[in-house]
């Protein structure tokens, strides 16, 4: 048993069972739907199928990050129990939560000067952030101390690839990621944008691909190009989706057909309510370990 806590935010988009099995603690972001606030607690308070159905029907959503006081309240019991903390945050390219966690860290170190608190910016999101956490849990269980694990996390975080596509452009228009005109033409032409995360942890549109079948093929081509050891990749692969499981399954089948040495079957998760408030339904994301992400 490690003498420190490994922790993240709920925006790592795994399941509660997965976090519990890997002994990864988490703190919840928040979201609003039609003016009522809920914790982003992995679908417990607001089931994913209802959330995306309500979004598709026109419900308004907003999100809010974990604030300084919440981090202080969350970290304090661990410190009082004599535990050090390694907390990994949602990408600073998407949220200010990392800044809030660092402010909380500064205040808590004044109260607990003998404890160690590391805050790591994952530069990742959703189940790619979750894939990163799963690897950190492996290394912790292998015997890495908190200092070595924090160093490893900062050194290797850009090796987690995040590729996304969407078959519904309306929420990208609504969120300002693409213009209304581009959204209209894209819908008419059946364009599915392919995006990834850059080296600053920002979600960047990369390609405009016509048709779902072609974008499914192209997202797997990106894995062939970037995965460690190419088609001999032997790490884990995660996929997440927002109310489009069949599309996610199609990507998973293609990955499994092309990468015979995978560490287990592709694992498919739901895009959580924080990330999903911005993507809307119809998004699939693919995550794997690969070469270092560049801008």
PDB file of C-alpha atoms in Angstrom:
ATOM      1  CA  UNK A   1       0.000   0.000   0.000  1.00  0.00           C
ATOM      2  CA  UNK A   2       1.429   3.366  -1.065  1.00  0.00           C
ATOM      3  CA  UNK A   3       1.859   6.040   1.586  1.00  0.00           C
ATOM      4  CA  UNK A   4       0.240   8.614  -0.680  1.00  0.00           C
ATOM      5  CA  UNK A   5      -3.089   9.267  -2.377  1.00  0.00           C
ATOM      6  CA  UNK A   6      -3.427   9.142  -6.168  1.00  0.00           C
ATOM      7  CA  UNK A   7      -6.222  11.472  -7.181  1.00  0.00           C
ATOM      8  CA  UNK A   8      -7.913  13.129 -10.153  1.00  0.00           C
ATOM      9  CA  UNK A   9     -11.131  14.889 -11.156  1.00  0.00           C
ATOM     10  CA  UNK A  10     -14.306  13.187 -12.339  1.00  0.00           C
ATOM     11  CA  UNK A  11     -13.579  14.537 -15.839  1.00  0.00           C
ATOM     12  CA  UNK A  12     -11.241  11.569 -16.338  1.00  0.00           C
ATOM     13  CA  UNK A  13     -14.471   9.850 -17.460  1.00  0.00           C
ATOM     14  CA  UNK A  14     -14.002   6.308 -16.239  1.00  0.00           C
ATOM     15  CA  UNK A  15     -16.509   4.459 -14.056  1.00  0.00           C
ATOM     16  CA  UNK A  16     -16.721   4.625 -10.288  1.00  0.00           C
ATOM     17  CA  UNK A  17     -16.008   0.899 -10.219  1.00  0.00           C
ATOM     18  CA  UNK A  18     -12.827   1.402 -12.224  1.00  0.00           C
ATOM     19  CA  UNK A  19     -11.615   4.169  -9.908  1.00  0.00           C
ATOM     20  CA  UNK A  20     -12.383   2.063  -6.843  1.00  0.00           C
ATOM     21  CA  UNK A  21     -10.662  -1.029  -8.239  1.00  0.00           C
ATOM     22  CA  UNK A  22      -7.529   0.971  -9.045  1.00  0.00           C
ATOM     23  CA  UNK A  23      -7.627   2.915  -5.739  1.00  0.00           C
ATOM     24  CA  UNK A  24      -7.847   6.267  -7.524  1.00  0.00           C
ATOM     25  CA  UNK A  25      -9.669   9.000  -5.627  1.00  0.00           C
ATOM     26  CA  UNK A  26     -11.615  11.697  -7.475  1.00  0.00           C
ATOM     27  CA  UNK A  27     -13.376  15.001  -6.905  1.00  0.00           C
ATOM     28  CA  UNK A  28     -16.422  16.038  -8.928  1.00  0.00           C
ATOM     29  CA  UNK A  29     -16.814  18.921 -11.331  1.00  0.00           C
ATOM     30  CA  UNK A  30     -20.334  20.401 -11.617  1.00  0.00           C
ATOM     31  CA  UNK A  31     -22.835  20.998 -14.383  1.00  0.00           C
ATOM     32  CA  UNK A  32     -26.183  22.703 -14.788  1.00  0.00           C
ATOM     33  CA  UNK A  33     -29.020  21.538 -16.961  1.00  0.00           C
ATOM     34  CA  UNK A  34     -32.029  23.812 -17.391  1.00  0.00           C
ATOM     35  CA  UNK A  35     -30.883  25.882 -14.418  1.00  0.00           C
ATOM     36  CA  UNK A  36     -30.467  23.048 -11.907  1.00  0.00           C
ATOM     37  CA  UNK A  37     -26.988  22.104 -10.702  1.00  0.00           C
ATOM     38  CA  UNK A  38     -25.669  18.560 -10.314  1.00  0.00           C
ATOM     39  CA  UNK A  39     -22.275  17.021  -9.536  1.00  0.00           C
ATOM     40  CA  UNK A  40     -20.472  15.438 -12.459  1.00  0.00           C
ATOM     41  CA  UNK A  41     -20.379  12.154 -10.556  1.00  0.00           C
ATOM     42  CA  UNK A  42     -19.941   9.643 -13.388  1.00  0.00           C
ATOM     43  CA  UNK A  43     -23.636   9.459 -14.222  1.00  0.00           C
ATOM     44  CA  UNK A  44     -24.915   8.677 -10.734  1.00  0.00           C
ATOM     45  CA  UNK A  45     -27.012  11.835 -10.196  1.00  0.00           C
ATOM     46  CA  UNK A  46     -28.014  12.258 -13.825  1.00  0.00           C
ATOM     47  CA  UNK A  47     -27.818   9.140 -16.027  1.00  0.00           C
ATOM     48  CA  UNK A  48     -25.916   9.605 -19.264  1.00  0.00           C
ATOM     49  CA  UNK A  49     -28.715   8.419 -21.540  1.00  0.00           C
ATOM     50  CA  UNK A  50     -31.125  10.959 -20.034  1.00  0.00           C
ATOM     51  CA  UNK A  51     -28.503  13.711 -20.108  1.00  0.00           C
ATOM     52  CA  UNK A  52     -27.790  13.364 -23.822  1.00  0.00           C
ATOM     53  CA  UNK A  53     -31.458  12.850 -24.697  1.00  0.00           C
ATOM     54  CA  UNK A  54     -32.289  16.063 -22.843  1.00  0.00           C
ATOM     55  CA  UNK A  55     -29.484  17.916 -24.640  1.00  0.00           C
ATOM     56  CA  UNK A  56     -30.749  16.671 -28.003  1.00  0.00           C
ATOM     57  CA  UNK A  57     -34.228  17.885 -27.050  1.00  0.00           C
ATOM     58  CA  UNK A  58     -32.903  21.406 -26.394  1.00  0.00           C
ATOM     59  CA  UNK A  59     -32.011  21.521 -22.699  1.00  0.00           C
ATOM     60  CA  UNK A  60     -29.426  24.170 -21.804  1.00  0.00           C
ATOM     61  CA  UNK A  61     -26.229  23.085 -20.046  1.00  0.00           C
ATOM     62  CA  UNK A  62     -23.438  24.890 -18.236  1.00  0.00           C
ATOM     63  CA  UNK A  63     -20.385  23.601 -16.406  1.00  0.00           C
ATOM     64  CA  UNK A  64     -18.260  24.753 -13.477  1.00  0.00           C
ATOM     65  CA  UNK A  65     -14.872  23.589 -12.285  1.00  0.00           C
ATOM     66  CA  UNK A  66     -13.773  22.588  -8.805  1.00  0.00           C
ATOM     67  CA  UNK A  67     -12.933  25.747  -6.846  1.00  0.00           C
ATOM     68  CA  UNK A  68     -10.212  26.423  -4.280  1.00  0.00           C
ATOM     69  CA  UNK A  69     -12.395  25.834  -1.228  1.00  0.00           C
ATOM     70  CA  UNK A  70     -13.631  22.528  -2.624  1.00  0.00           C
ATOM     71  CA  UNK A  71     -10.086  21.341  -3.228  1.00  0.00           C
ATOM     72  CA  UNK A  72      -9.117  22.342   0.310  1.00  0.00           C
ATOM     73  CA  UNK A  73     -12.070  20.420   1.717  1.00  0.00           C
ATOM     74  CA  UNK A  74     -11.257  17.410  -0.438  1.00  0.00           C
ATOM     75  CA  UNK A  75      -7.501  17.300   0.265  1.00  0.00           C
ATOM     76  CA  UNK A  76      -7.622  18.046   4.010  1.00  0.00           C
ATOM     77  CA  UNK A  77      -8.814  14.627   5.313  1.00  0.00           C
ATOM     78  CA  UNK A  78      -6.012  12.864   3.417  1.00  0.00           C
ATOM     79  CA  UNK A  79      -3.418  15.200   4.901  1.00  0.00           C
ATOM     80  CA  UNK A  80      -4.899  14.878   8.399  1.00  0.00           C
ATOM     81  CA  UNK A  81      -4.554  11.091   8.000  1.00  0.00           C
ATOM     82  CA  UNK A  82      -0.831  11.558   7.319  1.00  0.00           C
ATOM     83  CA  UNK A  83      -1.031  10.885   3.585  1.00  0.00           C
ATOM     84  CA  UNK A  84       0.780  12.762   0.843  1.00  0.00           C
ATOM     85  CA  UNK A  85      -1.180  13.608  -2.333  1.00  0.00           C
ATOM     86  CA  UNK A  86      -0.530  13.357  -6.055  1.00  0.00           C
ATOM     87  CA  UNK A  87      -3.479  15.028  -7.760  1.00  0.00           C
ATOM     88  CA  UNK A  88      -3.749  15.132 -11.548  1.00  0.00           C
ATOM     89  CA  UNK A  89      -6.002  17.801 -13.077  1.00  0.00           C
ATOM     90  CA  UNK A  90      -8.065  18.172 -16.227  1.00  0.00           C
ATOM     91  CA  UNK A  91      -6.036  19.946 -18.920  1.00  0.00           C
ATOM     92  CA  UNK A  92      -5.252  23.588 -18.231  1.00  0.00           C
ATOM     93  CA  UNK A  93      -6.017  24.113 -21.924  1.00  0.00           C
ATOM     94  CA  UNK A  94      -9.681  23.455 -21.138  1.00  0.00           C
ATOM     95  CA  UNK A  95     -10.184  24.506 -17.529  1.00  0.00           C
ATOM     96  CA  UNK A  96      -8.791  26.628 -14.712  1.00  0.00           C
ATOM     97  CA  UNK A  97      -9.103  23.757 -12.231  1.00  0.00           C
ATOM     98  CA  UNK A  98      -5.341  23.220 -12.180  1.00  0.00           C
ATOM     99  CA  UNK A  99      -4.826  26.813 -11.031  1.00  0.00           C
ATOM    100  CA  UNK A 100      -7.422  26.352  -8.296  1.00  0.00           C
ATOM    101  CA  UNK A 101      -5.747  23.129  -7.136  1.00  0.00           C
ATOM    102  CA  UNK A 102      -2.376  24.881  -6.952  1.00  0.00           C
ATOM    103  CA  UNK A 103      -3.822  27.731  -4.880  1.00  0.00           C
ATOM    104  CA  UNK A 104      -5.339  25.149  -2.524  1.00  0.00           C
ATOM    105  CA  UNK A 105      -1.971  23.383  -2.361  1.00  0.00           C
ATOM    106  CA  UNK A 106      -0.212  26.586  -1.293  1.00  0.00           C
ATOM    107  CA  UNK A 107      -2.684  27.206   1.509  1.00  0.00           C
ATOM    108  CA  UNK A 108      -2.587  23.612   2.730  1.00  0.00           C
ATOM    109  CA  UNK A 109       1.196  23.393   2.807  1.00  0.00           C
ATOM    110  CA  UNK A 110       1.157  26.226   5.337  1.00  0.00           C
ATOM    111  CA  UNK A 111      -1.047  24.072   7.559  1.00  0.00           C
ATOM    112  CA  UNK A 112       0.691  20.773   6.790  1.00  0.00           C
ATOM    113  CA  UNK A 113       4.363  21.661   6.167  1.00  0.00           C
ATOM    114  CA  UNK A 114       5.528  18.078   6.605  1.00  0.00           C
ATOM    115  CA  UNK A 115       3.295  16.706   3.856  1.00  0.00           C
ATOM    116  CA  UNK A 116       3.887  16.530   0.101  1.00  0.00           C
ATOM    117  CA  UNK A 117       1.247  17.733  -2.341  1.00  0.00           C
ATOM    118  CA  UNK A 118       1.907  17.411  -6.061  1.00  0.00           C
ATOM    119  CA  UNK A 119      -0.444  18.959  -8.626  1.00  0.00           C
ATOM    120  CA  UNK A 120       0.081  17.669 -12.178  1.00  0.00           C
ATOM    121  CA  UNK A 121      -1.574  19.153 -15.250  1.00  0.00           C
ATOM    122  CA  UNK A 122      -2.626  16.135 -17.316  1.00  0.00           C
ATOM    123  CA  UNK A 123      -2.861  18.166 -20.533  1.00  0.00           C
ATOM    124  CA  UNK A 124      -5.593  15.646 -21.286  1.00  0.00           C
ATOM    125  CA  UNK A 125      -9.313  15.141 -20.962  1.00  0.00           C
ATOM    126  CA  UNK A 126     -12.058  12.568 -20.694  1.00  0.00           C
ATOM    127  CA  UNK A 127     -11.056   8.910 -20.889  1.00  0.00           C
ATOM    128  CA  UNK A 128      -7.623   9.853 -22.272  1.00  0.00           C
ATOM    129  CA  UNK A 129      -7.027  11.536 -18.930  1.00  0.00           C
ATOM    130  CA  UNK A 130      -8.449   8.310 -17.481  1.00  0.00           C
ATOM    131  CA  UNK A 131      -5.968   6.206 -19.463  1.00  0.00           C
ATOM    132  CA  UNK A 132      -3.187   8.355 -18.003  1.00  0.00           C
ATOM    133  CA  UNK A 133      -4.518   7.800 -14.469  1.00  0.00           C
ATOM    134  CA  UNK A 134      -4.703   4.050 -15.033  1.00  0.00           C
ATOM    135  CA  UNK A 135      -1.012   3.999 -16.010  1.00  0.00           C
ATOM    136  CA  UNK A 136      -0.073   6.037 -12.953  1.00  0.00           C
ATOM    137  CA  UNK A 137      -1.928   3.500 -10.809  1.00  0.00           C
ATOM    138  CA  UNK A 138       0.090   0.717 -12.472  1.00  0.00           C
ATOM    139  CA  UNK A 139       3.351   2.471 -11.645  1.00  0.00           C
ATOM    140  CA  UNK A 140       2.256   3.213  -8.077  1.00  0.00           C
ATOM    141  CA  UNK A 141       1.417  -0.468  -7.622  1.00  0.00           C
ATOM    142  CA  UNK A 142       4.779  -1.377  -9.149  1.00  0.00           C
ATOM    143  CA  UNK A 143       6.409   0.555  -6.312  1.00  0.00           C
ATOM    144  CA  UNK A 144       6.954   4.109  -7.540  1.00  0.00           C
ATOM    145  CA  UNK A 145       7.110   6.616  -4.702  1.00  0.00           C
ATOM    146  CA  UNK A 146       5.264   9.896  -4.992  1.00  0.00           C
ATOM    147  CA  UNK A 147       8.304  11.921  -6.122  1.00  0.00           C
ATOM    148  CA  UNK A 148       9.235   9.474  -8.876  1.00  0.00           C
ATOM    149  CA  UNK A 149       5.622   9.131 -10.013  1.00  0.00           C
ATOM    150  CA  UNK A 150       5.101  12.902 -10.204  1.00  0.00           C
ATOM    151  CA  UNK A 151       8.269  13.240 -12.288  1.00  0.00           C
ATOM    152  CA  UNK A 152       7.157  10.416 -14.577  1.00  0.00           C
ATOM    153  CA  UNK A 153       3.724  11.995 -15.017  1.00  0.00           C
ATOM    154  CA  UNK A 154       5.148  15.340 -16.083  1.00  0.00           C
ATOM    155  CA  UNK A 155       7.626  13.681 -18.427  1.00  0.00           C
ATOM    156  CA  UNK A 156       5.183  11.342 -20.203  1.00  0.00           C
ATOM    157  CA  UNK A 157       1.796  13.113 -20.181  1.00  0.00           C
ATOM    158  CA  UNK A 158       2.062  14.209 -23.825  1.00  0.00           C
ATOM    159  CA  UNK A 159       2.389  10.589 -24.947  1.00  0.00           C
ATOM    160  CA  UNK A 160      -1.340  10.004 -24.452  1.00  0.00           C
ATOM    161  CA  UNK A 161      -3.061  10.687 -27.778  1.00  0.00           C
ATOM    162  CA  UNK A 162      -6.597  12.085 -27.881  1.00  0.00           C
ATOM    163  CA  UNK A 163      -8.510  11.921 -31.186  1.00  0.00           C
ATOM    164  CA  UNK A 164     -12.183  12.912 -31.428  1.00  0.00           C
ATOM    165  CA  UNK A 165     -14.819  13.001 -34.149  1.00  0.00           C
ATOM    166  CA  UNK A 166     -18.405  14.178 -34.117  1.00  0.00           C
ATOM    167  CA  UNK A 167     -21.394  13.293 -36.264  1.00  0.00           C
ATOM    168  CA  UNK A 168     -23.476  16.193 -34.875  1.00  0.00           C
ATOM    169  CA  UNK A 169     -22.086  19.681 -35.449  1.00  0.00           C
ATOM    170  CA  UNK A 170     -24.839  21.613 -33.685  1.00  0.00           C
ATOM    171  CA  UNK A 171     -23.129  21.670 -30.294  1.00  0.00           C
ATOM    172  CA  UNK A 172     -19.791  22.676 -31.821  1.00  0.00           C
ATOM    173  CA  UNK A 173     -21.604  25.639 -33.379  1.00  0.00           C
ATOM    174  CA  UNK A 174     -23.316  26.412 -30.092  1.00  0.00           C
ATOM    175  CA  UNK A 175     -20.009  26.313 -28.226  1.00  0.00           C
ATOM    176  CA  UNK A 176     -18.311  28.564 -30.767  1.00  0.00           C
ATOM    177  CA  UNK A 177     -15.831  25.936 -32.010  1.00  0.00           C
ATOM    178  CA  UNK A 178     -17.130  26.323 -35.556  1.00  0.00           C
ATOM    179  CA  UNK A 179     -19.188  29.078 -37.207  1.00  0.00           C
ATOM    180  CA  UNK A 180     -22.892  28.772 -37.967  1.00  0.00           C
ATOM    181  CA  UNK A 181     -22.139  28.869 -41.693  1.00  0.00           C
ATOM    182  CA  UNK A 182     -19.506  26.140 -41.381  1.00  0.00           C
ATOM    183  CA  UNK A 183     -21.910  24.102 -39.271  1.00  0.00           C
ATOM    184  CA  UNK A 184     -24.679  24.434 -41.868  1.00  0.00           C
ATOM    185  CA  UNK A 185     -22.455  23.467 -44.801  1.00  0.00           C
ATOM    186  CA  UNK A 186     -20.887  20.698 -42.765  1.00  0.00           C
ATOM    187  CA  UNK A 187     -24.272  19.209 -41.963  1.00  0.00           C
ATOM    188  CA  UNK A 188     -25.429  19.435 -45.588  1.00  0.00           C
ATOM    189  CA  UNK A 189     -22.205  17.823 -46.825  1.00  0.00           C
ATOM    190  CA  UNK A 190     -22.160  15.201 -44.053  1.00  0.00           C
ATOM    191  CA  UNK A 191     -18.840  16.491 -42.694  1.00  0.00           C
ATOM    192  CA  UNK A 192     -17.471  14.859 -39.545  1.00  0.00           C
ATOM    193  CA  UNK A 193     -14.665  16.967 -38.048  1.00  0.00           C
ATOM    194  CA  UNK A 194     -11.672  15.080 -36.698  1.00  0.00           C
ATOM    195  CA  UNK A 195      -9.991  16.832 -33.759  1.00  0.00           C
ATOM    196  CA  UNK A 196      -7.148  16.106 -31.386  1.00  0.00           C
ATOM    197  CA  UNK A 197      -5.450  17.596 -28.354  1.00  0.00           C
ATOM    198  CA  UNK A 198      -2.257  19.554 -28.928  1.00  0.00           C
ATOM    199  CA  UNK A 199       0.815  19.880 -26.713  1.00  0.00           C
ATOM    200  CA  UNK A 200      -0.922  22.591 -24.643  1.00  0.00           C
ATOM    201  CA  UNK A 201      -3.912  20.389 -23.918  1.00  0.00           C
ATOM    202  CA  UNK A 202      -6.274  22.269 -26.228  1.00  0.00           C
ATOM    203  CA  UNK A 203      -8.841  20.583 -28.459  1.00  0.00           C
ATOM    204  CA  UNK A 204      -7.931  21.519 -32.054  1.00  0.00           C
ATOM    205  CA  UNK A 205      -9.927  20.808 -35.258  1.00  0.00           C
ATOM    206  CA  UNK A 206      -7.565  19.050 -37.673  1.00  0.00           C
ATOM    207  CA  UNK A 207      -9.500  17.560 -40.604  1.00  0.00           C
ATOM    208  CA  UNK A 208     -12.905  17.821 -42.264  1.00  0.00           C
ATOM    209  CA  UNK A 209     -13.895  14.310 -43.319  1.00  0.00           C
ATOM    210  CA  UNK A 210     -16.990  13.493 -45.325  1.00  0.00           C
ATOM    211  CA  UNK A 211     -19.015  10.611 -43.964  1.00  0.00           C
ATOM    212  CA  UNK A 212     -19.074   8.524 -40.821  1.00  0.00           C
ATOM    213  CA  UNK A 213     -17.513   5.430 -42.368  1.00  0.00           C
ATOM    214  CA  UNK A 214     -14.529   7.422 -43.612  1.00  0.00           C
ATOM    215  CA  UNK A 215     -13.941   9.256 -40.316  1.00  0.00           C
ATOM    216  CA  UNK A 216     -14.043   5.946 -38.416  1.00  0.00           C
ATOM    217  CA  UNK A 217     -11.363   4.619 -40.748  1.00  0.00           C
ATOM    218  CA  UNK A 218      -9.307   7.815 -40.475  1.00  0.00           C
ATOM    219  CA  UNK A 219      -9.292   7.928 -36.672  1.00  0.00           C
ATOM    220  CA  UNK A 220      -7.809   4.414 -36.632  1.00  0.00           C
ATOM    221  CA  UNK A 221      -5.257   5.506 -39.234  1.00  0.00           C
ATOM    222  CA  UNK A 222      -4.101   8.140 -36.739  1.00  0.00           C
ATOM    223  CA  UNK A 223      -3.539   5.395 -34.203  1.00  0.00           C
ATOM    224  CA  UNK A 224      -1.519   3.411 -36.768  1.00  0.00           C
ATOM    225  CA  UNK A 225       0.626   6.467 -37.400  1.00  0.00           C
ATOM    226  CA  UNK A 226       1.207   7.594 -33.819  1.00  0.00           C
ATOM    227  CA  UNK A 227       0.907   4.555 -31.506  1.00  0.00           C
ATOM    228  CA  UNK A 228       4.030   3.216 -29.802  1.00  0.00           C
ATOM    229  CA  UNK A 229       5.466   0.477 -32.065  1.00  0.00           C
ATOM    230  CA  UNK A 230       2.793   1.035 -34.707  1.00  0.00           C
ATOM    231  CA  UNK A 231       0.713  -2.068 -35.388  1.00  0.00           C
ATOM    232  CA  UNK A 232       2.704  -3.880 -32.670  1.00  0.00           C
ATOM    233  CA  UNK A 233       1.255  -1.525 -30.042  1.00  0.00           C
ATOM    234  CA  UNK A 234       0.798  -3.536 -26.857  1.00  0.00           C
ATOM    235  CA  UNK A 235      -0.672  -0.933 -24.515  1.00  0.00           C
ATOM    236  CA  UNK A 236      -4.254  -0.272 -23.511  1.00  0.00           C
ATOM    237  CA  UNK A 237      -6.759   1.529 -25.696  1.00  0.00           C
ATOM    238  CA  UNK A 238      -9.760   3.445 -24.385  1.00  0.00           C
ATOM    239  CA  UNK A 239     -12.701   4.875 -26.305  1.00  0.00           C
ATOM    240  CA  UNK A 240     -15.479   7.095 -25.009  1.00  0.00           C
ATOM    241  CA  UNK A 241     -18.712   8.237 -26.589  1.00  0.00           C
ATOM    242  CA  UNK A 242     -21.681  10.527 -26.065  1.00  0.00           C
ATOM    243  CA  UNK A 243     -24.836   8.514 -26.787  1.00  0.00           C
ATOM    244  CA  UNK A 244     -23.406   6.852 -29.916  1.00  0.00           C
ATOM    245  CA  UNK A 245     -22.211   3.487 -28.668  1.00  0.00           C
ATOM    246  CA  UNK A 246     -22.560   1.780 -32.056  1.00  0.00           C
ATOM    247  CA  UNK A 247     -20.088   4.247 -33.586  1.00  0.00           C
ATOM    248  CA  UNK A 248     -17.701   3.705 -30.662  1.00  0.00           C
ATOM    249  CA  UNK A 249     -18.032  -0.053 -31.078  1.00  0.00           C
ATOM    250  CA  UNK A 250     -17.246   0.257 -34.794  1.00  0.00           C
ATOM    251  CA  UNK A 251     -14.009   2.106 -33.938  1.00  0.00           C
ATOM    252  CA  UNK A 252     -13.168  -0.482 -31.274  1.00  0.00           C
ATOM    253  CA  UNK A 253     -13.709  -3.365 -33.719  1.00  0.00           C
ATOM    254  CA  UNK A 254     -11.397  -1.737 -36.253  1.00  0.00           C
ATOM    255  CA  UNK A 255      -8.728  -1.091 -33.611  1.00  0.00           C
ATOM    256  CA  UNK A 256      -8.872  -4.680 -32.381  1.00  0.00           C
ATOM    257  CA  UNK A 257      -8.637  -5.984 -35.955  1.00  0.00           C
ATOM    258  CA  UNK A 258      -5.525  -3.915 -36.672  1.00  0.00           C
ATOM    259  CA  UNK A 259      -3.681  -4.137 -33.334  1.00  0.00           C
ATOM    260  CA  UNK A 260      -3.505  -7.815 -32.323  1.00  0.00           C
ATOM    261  CA  UNK A 261      -1.111  -7.206 -29.418  1.00  0.00           C
ATOM    262  CA  UNK A 262      -3.359  -4.825 -27.452  1.00  0.00           C
ATOM    263  CA  UNK A 263      -3.261  -5.139 -23.671  1.00  0.00           C
ATOM    264  CA  UNK A 264      -6.795  -6.506 -23.417  1.00  0.00           C
ATOM    265  CA  UNK A 265      -9.913  -5.564 -25.374  1.00  0.00           C
ATOM    266  CA  UNK A 266     -10.630  -1.919 -26.129  1.00  0.00           C
ATOM    267  CA  UNK A 267     -12.481  -0.402 -23.165  1.00  0.00           C
ATOM    268  CA  UNK A 268     -15.471   1.829 -23.987  1.00  0.00           C
ATOM    269  CA  UNK A 269     -16.707   4.520 -21.589  1.00  0.00           C
ATOM    270  CA  UNK A 270     -19.203   7.361 -21.565  1.00  0.00           C
ATOM    271  CA  UNK A 271     -18.163  10.946 -22.116  1.00  0.00           C
ATOM    272  CA  UNK A 272     -19.095  12.555 -18.807  1.00  0.00           C
ATOM    273  CA  UNK A 273     -21.484  15.413 -18.253  1.00  0.00           C
ATOM    274  CA  UNK A 274     -18.794  18.119 -18.034  1.00  0.00           C
ATOM    275  CA  UNK A 275     -17.061  17.286 -21.310  1.00  0.00           C
ATOM    276  CA  UNK A 276     -20.357  16.207 -22.843  1.00  0.00           C
ATOM    277  CA  UNK A 277     -21.948  19.580 -22.106  1.00  0.00           C
ATOM    278  CA  UNK A 278     -19.567  20.992 -24.730  1.00  0.00           C
ATOM    279  CA  UNK A 279     -19.508  18.141 -27.267  1.00  0.00           C
ATOM    280  CA  UNK A 280     -23.179  17.174 -27.117  1.00  0.00           C
ATOM    281  CA  UNK A 281     -24.312  13.753 -28.341  1.00  0.00           C
ATOM    282  CA  UNK A 282     -22.648  12.117 -31.337  1.00  0.00           C
ATOM    283  CA  UNK A 283     -18.975  12.348 -30.332  1.00  0.00           C
ATOM    284  CA  UNK A 284     -16.504   9.445 -30.252  1.00  0.00           C
ATOM    285  CA  UNK A 285     -12.975   9.740 -28.850  1.00  0.00           C
ATOM    286  CA  UNK A 286     -10.022   7.353 -29.191  1.00  0.00           C
ATOM    287  CA  UNK A 287      -7.103   7.254 -26.717  1.00  0.00           C
ATOM    288  CA  UNK A 288      -3.800   5.388 -26.805  1.00  0.00           C
ATOM    289  CA  UNK A 289      -0.098   5.765 -25.924  1.00  0.00           C
ATOM    290  CA  UNK A 290       2.105   7.059 -28.713  1.00  0.00           C
ATOM    291  CA  UNK A 291       4.769   9.480 -29.823  1.00  0.00           C
ATOM    292  CA  UNK A 292       4.999  12.823 -28.057  1.00  0.00           C
ATOM    293  CA  UNK A 293       2.192  15.168 -29.071  1.00  0.00           C
ATOM    294  CA  UNK A 294       3.307  18.247 -30.949  1.00  0.00           C
ATOM    295  CA  UNK A 295       1.419  21.451 -31.710  1.00  0.00           C
TER     296      UNK A 295
END
